[in-house]
Structures are given as C-alpha cells and as structure tokens.
Short mmCIF file of C-alpha atoms in Angstrom, two decimals:
data_model
loop_
_atom_site.label_atom_id
_atom_site.label_comp_id
_atom_site.label_asym_id
_atom_site.label_seq_id
_atom_site.Cartn_x
_atom_site.Cartn_y
_atom_site.Cartn_z
CA MET A 1 -84.26 30.22 26.16
CA THR A 2 -84.78 27.57 28.79
CA ALA A 3 -82.25 26.88 31.45
CA VAL A 4 -81.20 23.70 33.18
CA ILE A 5 -80.53 23.96 36.89
CA GLY A 6 -77.56 21.80 37.79
CA ARG A 7 -76.38 20.48 41.17
CA ALA A 8 -73.89 23.28 41.55
CA GLY A 9 -76.09 26.06 40.22
CA GLN A 10 -77.40 27.21 36.91
CA ARG A 11 -75.87 25.56 33.85
CA ALA A 12 -75.62 27.01 30.42
CA ALA A 13 -78.94 27.41 28.69
CA VAL A 14 -80.16 24.48 26.61
CA ARG A 15 -81.54 25.37 23.21
CA PRO A 16 -85.26 24.74 22.60
CA MET A 17 -84.35 22.43 19.70
CA THR A 18 -82.23 20.24 22.03
CA VAL A 19 -85.08 20.01 24.51
CA THR A 20 -87.45 19.10 21.67
CA LEU A 21 -85.16 16.33 20.40
CA VAL A 22 -85.12 14.68 23.84
CA VAL A 23 -88.93 14.74 23.89
CA VAL A 24 -89.01 13.40 20.33
CA LEU A 25 -86.87 10.38 21.29
CA ASN A 26 -89.26 9.35 24.03
CA MET A 27 -92.31 10.00 21.85
CA LEU A 28 -90.69 7.72 19.29
CA MET A 29 -90.65 4.90 21.85
CA VAL A 30 -94.41 5.29 22.39
CA VAL A 31 -95.20 5.49 18.67
CA LEU A 32 -92.98 2.48 17.96
CA ASP A 33 -94.88 0.47 20.54
CA THR A 34 -98.25 1.48 19.13
CA THR A 35 -97.39 0.66 15.51
CA ILE A 36 -95.71 -2.64 16.41
CA VAL A 37 -98.73 -3.75 18.44
CA HIS A 38 -101.05 -2.98 15.51
CA ILE A 39 -98.94 -5.21 13.26
CA ALA A 40 -98.96 -7.95 15.95
CA ILE A 41 -102.74 -8.06 16.51
CA GLY A 42 -103.20 -11.04 14.20
CA THR A 43 -100.29 -12.90 15.79
CA LEU A 44 -101.57 -12.20 19.30
CA ALA A 45 -105.07 -13.34 18.35
CA ARG A 46 -103.72 -16.67 17.15
CA GLU A 47 -101.32 -17.00 20.10
CA PHE A 48 -104.08 -16.54 22.66
CA HIS A 49 -106.97 -18.01 20.56
CA ALA A 50 -108.85 -14.72 20.96
CA THR A 51 -111.93 -13.33 19.25
CA MET A 52 -111.92 -9.94 17.52
CA THR A 53 -113.84 -8.50 20.47
CA ASP A 54 -111.31 -9.83 22.99
CA ILE A 55 -108.11 -8.99 21.12
CA GLN A 56 -109.09 -5.36 20.55
CA TRP A 57 -108.78 -4.95 24.34
CA VAL A 58 -105.00 -5.14 23.87
CA THR A 59 -105.37 -1.73 22.24
CA THR A 60 -108.24 -0.54 24.41
CA GLY A 61 -106.46 -1.50 27.65
CA TYR A 62 -103.65 0.86 26.72
CA VAL A 63 -106.16 3.62 26.00
CA LEU A 64 -107.83 3.00 29.37
CA GLY A 65 -104.50 3.60 31.08
CA LEU A 66 -104.06 6.78 29.07
CA VAL A 67 -107.44 8.29 29.85
CA THR A 68 -107.18 7.37 33.53
CA ILE A 69 -103.88 9.17 34.11
CA ILE A 70 -104.08 12.08 31.64
CA PRO A 71 -106.60 14.11 33.72
CA ILE A 72 -104.15 14.47 36.62
CA THR A 73 -101.28 15.56 34.40
CA ALA A 74 -102.00 19.30 34.30
CA TRP A 75 -102.15 19.47 38.11
CA ALA A 76 -99.12 17.21 38.53
CA VAL A 77 -97.04 19.42 36.22
CA GLY A 78 -97.59 22.34 38.56
CA ARG A 79 -97.11 20.27 41.72
CA PHE A 80 -94.05 18.19 40.81
CA GLY A 81 -92.59 19.94 37.77
CA THR A 82 -92.36 18.74 34.18
CA LYS A 83 -88.93 17.11 34.49
CA ARG A 84 -89.70 14.93 37.50
CA LEU A 85 -93.05 13.91 36.08
CA TYR A 86 -91.54 13.17 32.67
CA LEU A 87 -88.88 10.88 34.14
CA THR A 88 -91.54 9.03 36.13
CA ALA A 89 -93.61 8.54 32.99
CA ILE A 90 -90.69 7.02 31.03
CA ILE A 91 -89.86 4.59 33.85
CA LEU A 92 -93.51 3.53 34.19
CA PHE A 93 -93.83 2.96 30.44
CA VAL A 94 -90.70 0.78 30.39
CA LEU A 95 -91.93 -1.19 33.40
CA GLY A 96 -95.25 -1.79 31.67
CA SER A 97 -93.40 -2.97 28.56
CA VAL A 98 -91.47 -5.57 30.56
CA LEU A 99 -94.68 -6.80 32.18
CA CYS A 100 -96.38 -7.08 28.77
CA ALA A 101 -93.53 -9.29 27.58
CA CYS A 102 -94.26 -11.60 30.52
CA ALA A 103 -98.03 -11.95 29.78
CA TRP A 104 -99.42 -15.51 29.84
CA ASP A 105 -102.87 -14.91 28.30
CA VAL A 106 -104.84 -12.17 26.57
CA TRP A 107 -106.28 -10.70 29.77
CA SER A 108 -102.95 -10.51 31.62
CA LEU A 109 -101.62 -8.70 28.55
CA VAL A 110 -104.55 -6.28 28.70
CA VAL A 111 -103.84 -5.51 32.38
CA PHE A 112 -100.16 -4.87 31.68
CA ARG A 113 -101.08 -2.68 28.71
CA VAL A 114 -103.05 -0.54 31.16
CA VAL A 115 -99.81 -0.07 33.16
CA GLN A 116 -98.04 0.89 29.95
CA GLY A 117 -100.82 3.35 29.21
CA LEU A 118 -100.36 5.05 32.57
CA GLY A 119 -96.78 5.92 31.57
CA GLY A 120 -97.66 6.80 27.98
CA GLY A 121 -100.56 8.94 29.18
CA MET A 122 -98.19 11.24 31.03
CA LEU A 123 -95.40 11.20 28.44
CA MET A 124 -97.34 12.79 25.61
CA PRO A 125 -98.97 15.85 27.27
CA VAL A 126 -96.00 16.55 29.55
CA GLY A 127 -93.66 16.33 26.57
CA MET A 128 -95.86 18.72 24.60
CA THR A 129 -95.91 21.10 27.58
CA ILE A 130 -92.10 21.04 27.78
CA VAL A 131 -91.77 21.85 24.08
CA LEU A 132 -94.41 24.59 24.03
CA ARG A 133 -92.79 26.26 27.05
CA ALA A 134 -89.38 26.05 25.39
CA ALA A 135 -90.60 27.62 22.14
CA GLY A 136 -89.45 31.15 21.51
CA GLU A 137 -91.27 33.74 19.42
CA GLY A 138 -92.14 32.39 15.98
CA GLU A 139 -90.87 28.88 16.81
CA ASN A 140 -94.20 27.22 17.61
CA GLY A 141 -94.72 25.68 14.19
CA ARG A 142 -91.07 24.69 13.77
CA LEU A 143 -90.87 22.87 17.10
CA MET A 144 -94.30 21.28 16.66
CA SER A 145 -93.10 19.99 13.30
CA MET A 146 -90.29 18.24 15.20
CA LEU A 147 -92.95 16.49 17.25
CA GLY A 148 -94.17 15.16 13.91
CA ILE A 149 -90.95 13.16 13.51
CA PRO A 150 -92.11 10.20 15.65
CA PRO A 151 -95.27 9.76 13.55
CA LEU A 152 -92.91 9.67 10.55
CA ILE A 153 -90.13 7.40 11.83
CA GLY A 154 -92.14 5.27 14.27
CA PRO A 155 -94.70 3.88 11.82
CA LEU A 156 -91.92 3.53 9.24
CA ILE A 157 -89.64 1.46 11.49
CA GLY A 158 -92.27 -0.08 13.77
CA PRO A 159 -94.15 -2.37 11.35
CA VAL A 160 -90.94 -3.58 9.69
CA LEU A 161 -89.12 -4.07 12.99
CA GLY A 162 -92.18 -5.65 14.59
CA GLY A 163 -92.58 -8.03 11.66
CA LEU A 164 -88.94 -9.08 11.89
CA LEU A 165 -89.16 -9.65 15.65
CA ILE A 166 -92.38 -11.66 15.36
CA ASP A 167 -91.22 -13.79 12.43
CA ALA A 168 -87.64 -14.33 13.64
CA ALA A 169 -88.04 -14.43 17.41
CA SER A 170 -91.23 -14.02 19.46
CA TRP A 171 -94.10 -11.59 19.98
CA ARG A 172 -92.64 -10.85 23.43
CA TRP A 173 -89.80 -8.91 21.82
CA ILE A 174 -92.21 -6.31 20.44
CA PHE A 175 -92.45 -5.05 24.03
CA LEU A 176 -88.88 -5.72 25.17
CA ILE A 177 -87.60 -3.46 22.36
CA ASN A 178 -88.85 -0.50 24.42
CA VAL A 179 -86.36 -1.18 27.22
CA PRO A 180 -83.12 0.08 25.61
CA VAL A 181 -84.89 3.06 24.02
CA GLY A 182 -86.45 3.95 27.38
CA LEU A 183 -83.15 3.73 29.26
CA VAL A 184 -81.47 6.11 26.79
CA GLY A 185 -84.49 8.41 27.07
CA VAL A 186 -84.24 8.52 30.87
CA LEU A 187 -80.53 9.39 30.80
CA LEU A 188 -80.97 12.19 28.24
CA ALA A 189 -84.05 13.61 29.94
CA ALA A 190 -82.35 13.63 33.35
CA ARG A 191 -79.40 15.56 31.96
CA LEU A 192 -80.89 17.91 29.37
CA LEU A 193 -84.48 18.78 30.26
CA PRO A 194 -84.99 22.04 32.19
CA THR A 195 -86.04 22.01 35.81
CA ASP A 196 -89.12 24.17 36.43
CA PRO A 197 -87.97 27.35 38.21
CA ASN A 198 -91.45 28.12 39.58
CA ARG A 199 -94.11 25.57 40.41
CA THR A 200 -97.79 26.25 40.94
CA ARG A 201 -98.73 24.83 44.32
CA ARG A 202 -102.46 24.77 43.72
CA SER A 203 -104.72 22.25 45.38
CA LEU A 204 -105.91 19.17 43.54
CA ASP A 205 -109.56 19.14 42.52
CA TRP A 206 -110.35 15.66 43.85
CA ILE A 207 -114.00 15.83 42.85
CA GLY A 208 -113.10 16.80 39.30
CA LEU A 209 -110.44 14.08 39.18
CA ALA A 210 -112.91 11.40 40.33
CA LEU A 211 -115.56 12.55 37.86
CA LEU A 212 -113.21 12.73 34.87
CA SER A 213 -110.99 9.69 35.46
CA CYS A 214 -113.90 7.42 36.35
CA GLY A 215 -116.06 8.92 33.62
CA LEU A 216 -113.45 8.42 30.90
CA ALA A 217 -112.63 4.86 32.00
CA VAL A 218 -116.32 3.88 32.14
CA LEU A 219 -117.05 5.63 28.82
CA VAL A 220 -114.19 3.88 27.01
CA PHE A 221 -115.25 0.54 28.54
CA GLY A 222 -118.81 1.08 27.37
CA LEU A 223 -117.77 2.13 23.88
CA THR A 224 -115.46 -0.85 23.44
CA GLY A 225 -117.89 -3.61 24.35
CA GLY A 226 -119.18 -2.91 27.84
CA GLY A 227 -122.60 -1.82 26.58
CA ILE A 228 -124.79 1.25 26.29
CA MET A 229 -125.40 1.53 30.05
CA PHE A 230 -121.69 1.96 30.78
CA ALA A 231 -121.29 4.40 27.90
CA ALA A 232 -124.24 6.46 29.19
CA LEU A 233 -122.87 6.44 32.75
CA GLY A 234 -119.47 7.55 31.48
CA GLY A 235 -121.13 10.36 29.55
CA LEU A 236 -123.01 11.53 32.65
CA LEU A 237 -119.85 11.54 34.75
CA GLY A 238 -118.11 13.49 31.99
CA ALA A 239 -120.92 16.04 31.93
CA GLY A 240 -120.60 16.36 35.70
CA PHE A 241 -116.90 17.08 35.28
CA VAL A 242 -117.63 19.84 32.75
CA VAL A 243 -120.06 21.50 35.17
CA ARG A 244 -117.57 21.17 38.00
CA SER A 245 -114.71 22.64 35.92
CA LEU A 246 -116.76 25.66 34.86
CA THR A 247 -117.94 26.47 38.39
CA THR A 248 -114.92 25.90 40.64
CA ASP A 249 -112.09 28.37 41.19
CA GLU A 250 -109.28 25.83 40.76
CA PRO A 251 -110.45 23.20 38.25
CA LEU A 252 -108.45 20.10 37.40
CA ILE A 253 -108.32 21.27 33.75
CA GLU A 254 -109.13 24.83 32.74
CA LEU A 255 -111.93 24.06 30.29
CA ARG A 256 -112.70 27.77 29.89
CA LEU A 257 -109.74 27.84 27.50
CA PHE A 258 -111.82 25.84 25.03
CA ARG A 259 -114.25 28.73 24.72
CA ARG A 260 -111.66 30.24 22.42
CA ARG A 261 -112.69 29.58 18.86
CA ARG A 262 -109.19 28.62 17.71
CA LEU A 263 -108.64 25.97 20.41
CA ALA A 264 -112.20 24.61 20.17
CA ALA A 265 -111.93 24.24 16.38
CA SER A 266 -108.59 22.49 16.79
CA ALA A 267 -110.06 20.06 19.35
CA LEU A 268 -113.04 19.12 17.17
CA THR A 269 -110.89 18.69 14.07
CA LEU A 270 -108.54 16.40 16.00
CA THR A 271 -111.50 14.42 17.36
CA PHE A 272 -112.70 13.27 13.95
CA ALA A 273 -109.24 12.95 12.39
CA ALA A 274 -107.77 10.94 15.28
CA ALA A 275 -110.82 8.66 15.54
CA ALA A 276 -110.63 7.81 11.84
CA TYR A 277 -106.85 7.65 11.38
CA PHE A 278 -105.62 6.00 14.57
CA GLY A 279 -108.83 4.05 15.16
CA SER A 280 -108.56 2.41 11.73
CA MET A 281 -104.88 1.44 12.09
CA VAL A 282 -105.91 -2.04 13.17
CA LEU A 283 -107.64 -2.70 9.82
CA LEU A 284 -104.85 -2.54 7.22
CA PRO A 285 -102.51 -5.15 8.82
CA LEU A 286 -105.47 -7.51 9.21
CA TYR A 287 -106.41 -7.07 5.55
CA TYR A 288 -102.92 -7.91 4.31
CA GLN A 289 -102.59 -10.89 6.67
CA MET A 290 -106.13 -12.33 6.50
CA VAL A 291 -107.10 -11.63 2.88
CA ARG A 292 -103.71 -11.57 1.14
CA GLY A 293 -101.91 -14.12 3.37
CA GLU A 294 -98.86 -11.94 4.03
CA ASP A 295 -96.59 -12.36 7.05
CA ALA A 296 -95.99 -9.62 9.62
CA HIS A 297 -92.73 -8.44 8.02
CA THR A 298 -94.24 -8.01 4.54
CA THR A 299 -97.27 -6.29 6.07
CA GLY A 300 -94.95 -3.75 7.64
CA LEU A 301 -93.17 -3.09 4.35
CA LEU A 302 -96.49 -2.53 2.55
CA SER A 303 -97.32 0.22 5.07
CA VAL A 304 -94.16 2.22 4.35
CA PRO A 305 -95.42 4.49 1.50
CA GLN A 306 -98.38 5.74 3.54
CA VAL A 307 -96.16 6.44 6.54
CA VAL A 308 -93.60 8.32 4.45
CA ALA A 309 -96.36 10.41 2.86
CA THR A 310 -97.83 11.27 6.26
CA GLY A 311 -94.54 12.14 7.91
CA LEU A 312 -93.04 14.22 5.11
CA THR A 313 -96.25 16.16 4.58
CA MET A 314 -96.55 16.76 8.32
CA GLN A 315 -93.06 18.27 8.42
CA VAL A 316 -93.84 20.69 5.61
CA ALA A 317 -97.39 21.55 6.67
CA THR A 318 -96.60 22.16 10.36
CA ARG A 319 -93.80 24.55 9.47
CA LEU A 320 -96.10 26.24 6.97
CA VAL A 321 -98.58 27.35 9.65
CA ASP A 322 -95.95 29.79 10.95
CA ARG A 323 -96.23 31.65 7.64
CA VAL A 324 -99.64 30.95 6.08
CA PRO A 325 -103.18 30.75 7.48
CA PRO A 326 -103.48 27.35 9.24
CA GLY A 327 -107.18 27.07 8.47
CA ARG A 328 -106.42 26.76 4.77
CA VAL A 329 -103.76 24.08 5.28
CA VAL A 330 -105.88 21.94 7.63
CA ALA A 331 -109.10 22.30 5.61
CA LEU A 332 -107.34 21.08 2.49
CA GLY A 333 -105.96 18.14 4.48
CA THR A 334 -109.44 17.14 5.65
CA ILE A 335 -110.53 16.96 2.01
CA ILE A 336 -107.53 15.00 0.74
CA ALA A 337 -107.50 12.39 3.56
CA PRO A 338 -111.03 10.97 3.11
CA THR A 339 -110.52 11.05 -0.66
CA GLY A 340 -107.60 8.64 -0.25
CA VAL A 341 -109.59 6.34 2.05
CA LEU A 342 -112.57 6.34 -0.31
CA LEU A 343 -110.25 5.46 -3.20
CA PHE A 344 -108.84 2.56 -1.14
CA ALA A 345 -112.36 1.31 -0.35
CA VAL A 346 -113.28 1.36 -4.03
CA LEU A 347 -110.13 -0.51 -5.05
CA VAL A 348 -109.78 -3.09 -2.27
CA SER A 349 -110.46 -6.70 -3.21
CA ALA A 350 -108.90 -10.14 -2.83
CA ASP A 351 -106.42 -9.49 -5.66
CA THR A 352 -106.02 -5.72 -6.09
CA PRO A 353 -102.45 -4.85 -7.18
CA TYR A 354 -100.50 -3.67 -4.17
CA TRP A 355 -99.26 -0.51 -5.88
CA GLN A 356 -102.84 0.72 -6.25
CA LEU A 357 -103.64 0.16 -2.57
CA MET A 358 -100.39 1.80 -1.45
CA ALA A 359 -101.04 4.79 -3.70
CA ALA A 360 -104.54 5.27 -2.26
CA MET A 361 -103.30 5.09 1.32
CA SER A 362 -100.47 7.50 0.48
CA VAL A 363 -103.08 10.04 -0.62
CA MET A 364 -104.75 9.58 2.76
CA GLY A 365 -101.33 10.00 4.41
CA VAL A 366 -100.79 13.36 2.69
CA GLY A 367 -104.15 14.58 4.01
CA ILE A 368 -103.46 13.39 7.55
CA GLY A 369 -100.04 15.05 7.47
CA MET A 370 -101.78 18.34 6.67
CA THR A 371 -104.29 17.87 9.49
CA LEU A 372 -103.05 16.49 12.82
CA MET A 373 -99.99 18.50 13.89
CA PRO A 374 -100.94 21.67 11.95
CA ALA A 375 -104.31 21.71 13.76
CA THR A 376 -102.56 21.25 17.11
CA ALA A 377 -100.04 24.01 16.35
CA ALA A 378 -102.83 26.38 15.30
CA GLY A 379 -104.92 25.66 18.39
CA THR A 380 -102.12 26.12 20.92
CA ARG A 381 -100.63 29.28 19.38
CA GLY A 382 -100.56 32.25 21.74
CA LEU A 383 -101.20 30.34 24.99
CA THR A 384 -99.47 31.62 28.12
CA HIS A 385 -96.97 29.58 30.17
CA ASP A 386 -99.67 28.64 32.71
CA GLU A 387 -102.31 27.82 30.10
CA VAL A 388 -100.21 25.29 28.20
CA PRO A 389 -100.61 22.29 30.59
CA SER A 390 -104.42 22.49 30.62
CA ALA A 391 -104.64 22.97 26.86
CA SER A 392 -102.22 20.17 25.97
CA THR A 393 -103.83 17.82 28.52
CA GLY A 394 -107.31 18.64 27.24
CA LEU A 395 -106.31 18.01 23.64
CA MET A 396 -104.68 14.72 24.61
CA ILE A 397 -107.80 13.54 26.44
CA ILE A 398 -110.00 14.44 23.49
CA GLN A 399 -107.76 12.60 21.05
CA GLN A 400 -107.46 9.45 23.16
CA VAL A 401 -111.20 9.17 23.72
CA ALA A 402 -111.63 9.66 19.96
CA VAL A 403 -109.07 6.91 19.26
CA ALA A 404 -110.84 4.55 21.67
CA LEU A 405 -114.17 5.28 20.04
CA GLY A 406 -112.74 4.86 16.54
CA THR A 407 -111.02 1.59 17.42
CA ALA A 408 -114.22 0.23 18.97
CA VAL A 409 -116.41 1.30 16.05
CA PHE A 410 -114.11 -0.06 13.34
CA SER A 411 -113.30 -3.31 15.18
CA ALA A 412 -116.99 -3.97 15.84
CA GLY A 413 -117.86 -2.90 12.31
CA LEU A 414 -115.34 -5.28 10.77
CA ALA A 415 -116.45 -8.16 13.00
CA ARG A 416 -120.10 -7.54 12.10
CA SER A 417 -119.34 -7.25 8.38
CA VAL A 418 -117.37 -10.51 8.43
CA THR A 419 -120.06 -12.49 10.27
CA GLU A 420 -122.80 -11.11 7.99
CA ARG A 421 -120.94 -12.44 4.95
CA LEU A 422 -119.30 -15.48 6.55
CA PRO A 423 -121.43 -16.70 9.48
CA GLU A 424 -119.07 -19.59 10.17
CA VAL A 425 -116.28 -17.19 11.25
CA GLN A 426 -116.48 -16.64 15.02
CA ASP A 427 -112.93 -15.51 15.82
CA LEU A 428 -109.85 -14.17 14.08
CA GLU A 429 -108.08 -17.51 14.08
CA GLN A 430 -110.83 -18.91 11.84
CA ALA A 431 -110.56 -15.90 9.51
CA PHE A 432 -106.91 -16.72 8.87
CA LEU A 433 -107.87 -20.24 7.76
CA LEU A 434 -110.58 -19.40 5.23
CA PRO A 435 -110.44 -21.09 1.80
CA GLU A 436 -109.58 -18.98 -1.23
CA SER A 437 -113.19 -19.06 -2.37
CA SER A 438 -114.21 -16.99 0.70
CA LEU A 439 -111.57 -14.27 0.35
CA THR A 440 -113.68 -12.07 -1.95
CA LEU A 441 -116.38 -11.86 0.72
CA LEU A 442 -113.76 -11.17 3.37
CA ALA A 443 -112.30 -8.32 1.28
CA ASP A 444 -115.80 -6.92 0.84
CA ALA A 445 -116.13 -6.76 4.66
CA PHE A 446 -113.02 -4.57 4.79
CA ARG A 447 -114.43 -2.37 2.00
CA SER A 448 -117.62 -1.60 3.92
CA THR A 449 -115.62 -0.80 7.08
CA TYR A 450 -113.29 1.59 5.24
CA LEU A 451 -116.29 3.49 3.88
CA TRP A 452 -117.11 4.45 7.47
CA VAL A 453 -113.51 5.53 8.00
CA ALA A 454 -113.89 7.90 5.03
CA VAL A 455 -117.14 9.33 6.42
CA ILE A 456 -115.66 10.10 9.85
CA LEU A 457 -112.53 11.63 8.30
CA ALA A 458 -114.66 13.86 6.09
CA ALA A 459 -116.50 15.15 9.17
CA ALA A 460 -113.26 16.87 10.27
CA LEU A 461 -113.71 19.44 7.49
CA LEU A 462 -116.51 21.32 9.26
CA PRO A 463 -114.55 22.34 12.41
CA ALA A 464 -111.42 22.87 10.30
CA LEU A 465 -113.25 25.68 8.51
CA PHE A 466 -113.31 27.60 11.82
CA LEU A 467 -109.54 27.60 12.24
CA PRO A 468 -107.88 30.96 11.46
CA ARG A 469 -108.14 31.89 7.79
CA ARG A 470 -105.57 34.63 8.24
CA ARG A 471 -101.96 34.38 9.29
CA ILE A 472 -101.62 34.05 13.08
CA GLU A 473 -99.50 36.67 14.76
CA VAL A 474 -97.97 35.53 18.05
#
C-alpha cells in the first residue's frame, strides 16, 4: 500500500486503485487533446491556409516537446519526487493549451504545441511510474489495464466533442477544453497522490542529457521534413548517448535494463505498433473529410466503433496477462491488427459503405487492444522500485520517436500519393475543393498509404514472438 504524507503527519493509506484513477484522469486530458487535434487537422489547414507538410508540424511540434523533456524525467523523479513533478507537468500542459488557443498562425500554434508537449512528456512516464510503484503483488496487469481507460474513453469522446466544438464554436475551444479537466486533475493529484518517502539524490548526467535531448529533437526534425542530414546527425547524437549510458556509473537512463529479453521485446513491439497506429491517426479523419465530404462531428462519430473495439479489448487483454502467457496475447494482436488495416485498404474507395470501413477498422482496433498495453505490462513486470523510472521513461521515448516517425512517413506518403495522381493539388485546402470526378483518385492515394500502415504493423509480430510464452510469476 502507498501512503500519503499529510501536513500534520502520515494520513491513512491510499489504495493503489485510487492512485491509478487520479493518473487516469490526467492521462485522459492528454489523450483527449491528441484525438481532438487529429480531427481538427483539416480545419486548421484551411484556417491557416497550410500545406500538408506545414500542418503536420502541429502534431510534430507536440512530439518535439515530448522527446525534449522525457529524457530528464527519470532523473527528475528521483530529485524532486513523483508528486511534485506530476503537478508541474499538469500545470505546464494546461498553460500550453491556453497558449495554443491564442495562436494567430500555423507556426505560433506549432511553438505553443511544443510547450504543451513539455507538460505531456512528463505526465505520461511519471504517471506510469506512480502506478507501477503503487501496484501490489499480482496487480500489475489489473492496474495497467486501468491505464488503458484513457485510450478507450479519450478517442471515443474526443472526436465527437472536437467535432461539436469546431462546428458549433471555434477551433480554439479544442484547446480550452483542457483547462477545466486540468484544474480538477491538479486538485485531485495534490490531495491523493503519495509523496515519495525516499528520494534518490543522484547527480544529473548533463552530457547524456545534452546528447539525448538534442539528438531526439534533431532526429524528429529530420524525419518530419528537415532532411536526411538532420536525421543522420540526430542518429549520431543518439548513438553517442547509448555509448555514454553504457559506460558511465550514473547514466541519465539505465539502458542496461533493456538487455533483458522481456523489456527489449516489449520496446521493439511497441516501436512498430505505435508508429503504425498513432502515426496513421491523421489519415482517417482526412479521408472522411476530403473524400467523403463529412464535417468534423460526423467524422468523430464514424471513428467510434474502432475506438470501442480497441478500448474494450485492451481492458480484457491487459488483465489477461496476469494469468496467461503475454507473448501469446500480444503475438495474436500483431496478426489481427494488420489484417484489419489491409482489409480497410482493400475496401476503401470514394463510395465504400461506411459499415464496411468501420468493421475493418474495428478489426484493427481489436488487434491494437491486444498489443499496446499488454506488451507494456509484460515488459515492466518484475522491475524494482528504482528501475521503474528508467524503464517507463525509456519506453515512452521509444514510443514517441516511433510516433513521430510514423506521422512523418504517412503524412509524406499521403502527400506524395496525392500529387502523383492529382498534380494540381499543392495543399490541403485544394484537396477539399476537388470535383467529384477526382475523388476516386484521391481515395486511391489513401489506399496506397494504408498499405504501408499494414506493413509496419505486421513488423511488430517478430519482436512479439520473444515476449514470455509462459505465465510470468512476479
């Protein structure tokens, strides 16, 4: 049991499930923001007269903030404690949301999304650390399944809520909606989260921090349009960080943990799955709005079946890994998910019945629900109290770089496919104004892009086969 230290002494212990629910609320705020922004990409492109290359920076800017701040999180947890750091992260995320609502052009919005990313980058790994430390024996899977609630509720509410806000009010409200949720989150976290009884006062590896933060930022910039030179430089800085981490006594992140087969297999599985799933999230709203002419609200409603399939499956599958071999669950998920995407790619056209498209994406959702959180739960099982921050931070970095790479690849792939078929289309605003005779070619561009999504998702099967094939004993 975890304990909360009050002003007058030690309060009654707070149950791990209560702690987890507080973390879930704040994760929900981040997931809501992400899903709403994906729905709003088309609206933002038209509002700011942006090209596909420019508007994807609204997503990439957020990821840049994430990958810049995440490396320091493991050290900061030991230095300042999870509770203090968590409260700071919530406040920073809310501040970034307010600034985003005040943006006057696409590049000011990108800058403010970076600020938002700095808060979100701390929220996720610190929240996971708090939950993993709170978990008692045999509770890992159960509590991790609770962390699967935001991916269920957020994408379910976010697109619908975002569509309503955009259609009825203004795009600025998609960011202002975070303010009341964040304020409630701060109050609950301040009162209910445990204060760390013992902090690790280790020194900060400044060299490792510089190598990793700069390397990740430069790598993401290069992958999302900056060019091969920046991507190569980011890769070199990242390699330097790996060497530094393996040779210093007090590394920024304990990469030696990833020598363990279970954690390494989890990380690689998450790399491919996150790149394909989260990186492709920008595609479906654009298809419904550009090819089918739907508004933001209807687009959100059409995404509901996939979200429900993902979330419900995630709840069942993550709890299952406490009782059955996780390798079997995750491997099956990495087969089902690309099957659903491939089915969608085969079916998609300018007039495919919606029920067929929703059914295909629901199949993908079932596979993803069996992959993401179950792989994380399997990889982090059995870690000690001091190992959790490095492991959760490392997994978060890997996933966010994968998401940035996936977003860049699929955005660039869609833009290239569109211009190959319709050379007159130079930005998204033009794509929304195409005559009906061009919609078949536009749908074909989405088909070719989704085929790559299926390929990358299928690649997750290989590392998933190295996850434990027997029941894990804690």
